[in-house]
Amino acid sequence: MPKTIKILGTGCPKCQSMTGVVKDVISENNIDATIEKVEDIMEIMKYNVMSTPALVVDDVITIKGRVPSKEEVLALVK
């Protein structure tokens, strides 16, 4: 079953970095996942996240306010 990954952020450099890291991990490890970028501030507020970027894996907030390492993302999506 594919993972659902959402990246919450308004498009700032940190948000773009997180998107890059997540996409790299997914492609390098052949992980079956859909990546959705959530930039709408009202949608982000529904997750009760005050600092972006945030990483949501299968509707669970896993990281917020920082860019994770590739190893960290891999551990979260496996």
XYZ file of C-alpha atoms in Angstrom:
78
model
C 0.000 0.000 0.000
C 1.513 3.360 -0.978
C 2.463 5.834 1.710
C 0.839 9.245 1.666
C 3.398 11.968 2.316
C 2.445 15.598 2.701
C 4.870 18.466 2.967
C 3.308 21.450 4.701
C 4.890 24.774 3.862
C 4.300 28.015 2.050
C 7.184 27.595 -0.400
C 10.053 29.063 1.624
C 13.629 27.812 1.011
C 13.398 25.359 3.947
C 10.146 23.951 2.546
C 11.768 23.526 -0.861
C 14.772 21.797 0.750
C 12.491 19.359 2.579
C 10.622 18.610 -0.656
C 13.926 17.851 -2.379
C 15.120 15.561 0.426
C 11.816 13.627 0.494
C 11.717 13.226 -3.306
C 15.328 12.002 -3.332
C 14.669 9.407 -0.614
C 11.526 8.123 -2.361
C 13.224 7.761 -5.752
C 16.577 6.410 -4.459
C 14.849 3.683 -2.432
C 11.987 2.837 -4.824
C 9.389 3.551 -2.139
C 5.749 3.423 -3.223
C 4.499 6.816 -2.065
C 2.541 9.827 -3.193
C 3.989 13.213 -2.303
C 1.641 16.144 -1.888
C 2.805 19.710 -1.330
C 0.382 21.650 0.875
C 0.933 25.402 0.523
C -2.498 26.719 1.496
C -2.173 28.335 4.927
C -5.734 27.340 5.926
C -4.988 23.710 5.075
C -1.729 23.851 7.060
C -3.622 25.304 10.049
C -5.865 22.207 10.100
C -2.796 20.221 11.151
C -2.185 22.640 14.032
C 1.378 23.229 12.839
C 2.875 26.563 13.863
C 6.311 26.171 12.271
C 6.969 24.993 8.749
C 8.151 22.991 6.976
C 6.327 20.003 8.385
C 6.333 16.409 7.184
C 3.152 14.363 7.445
C 3.357 10.618 6.782
C 0.024 8.779 6.553
C -1.721 11.677 8.368
C 0.763 11.681 11.273
C 2.911 14.785 11.789
C 6.452 13.441 12.028
C 8.690 16.507 11.707
C 8.029 20.215 12.029
C 10.078 23.373 11.821
C 13.237 21.898 10.276
C 14.663 20.062 7.285
C 15.309 16.376 8.066
C 18.254 14.289 6.884
C 17.755 11.645 4.195
C 18.335 8.911 6.799
C 15.629 10.371 9.014
C 13.097 10.517 6.163
C 13.946 6.953 5.122
C 13.323 5.677 8.673
C 9.943 7.453 8.764
C 8.650 6.156 5.430
C 9.799 2.545 5.691
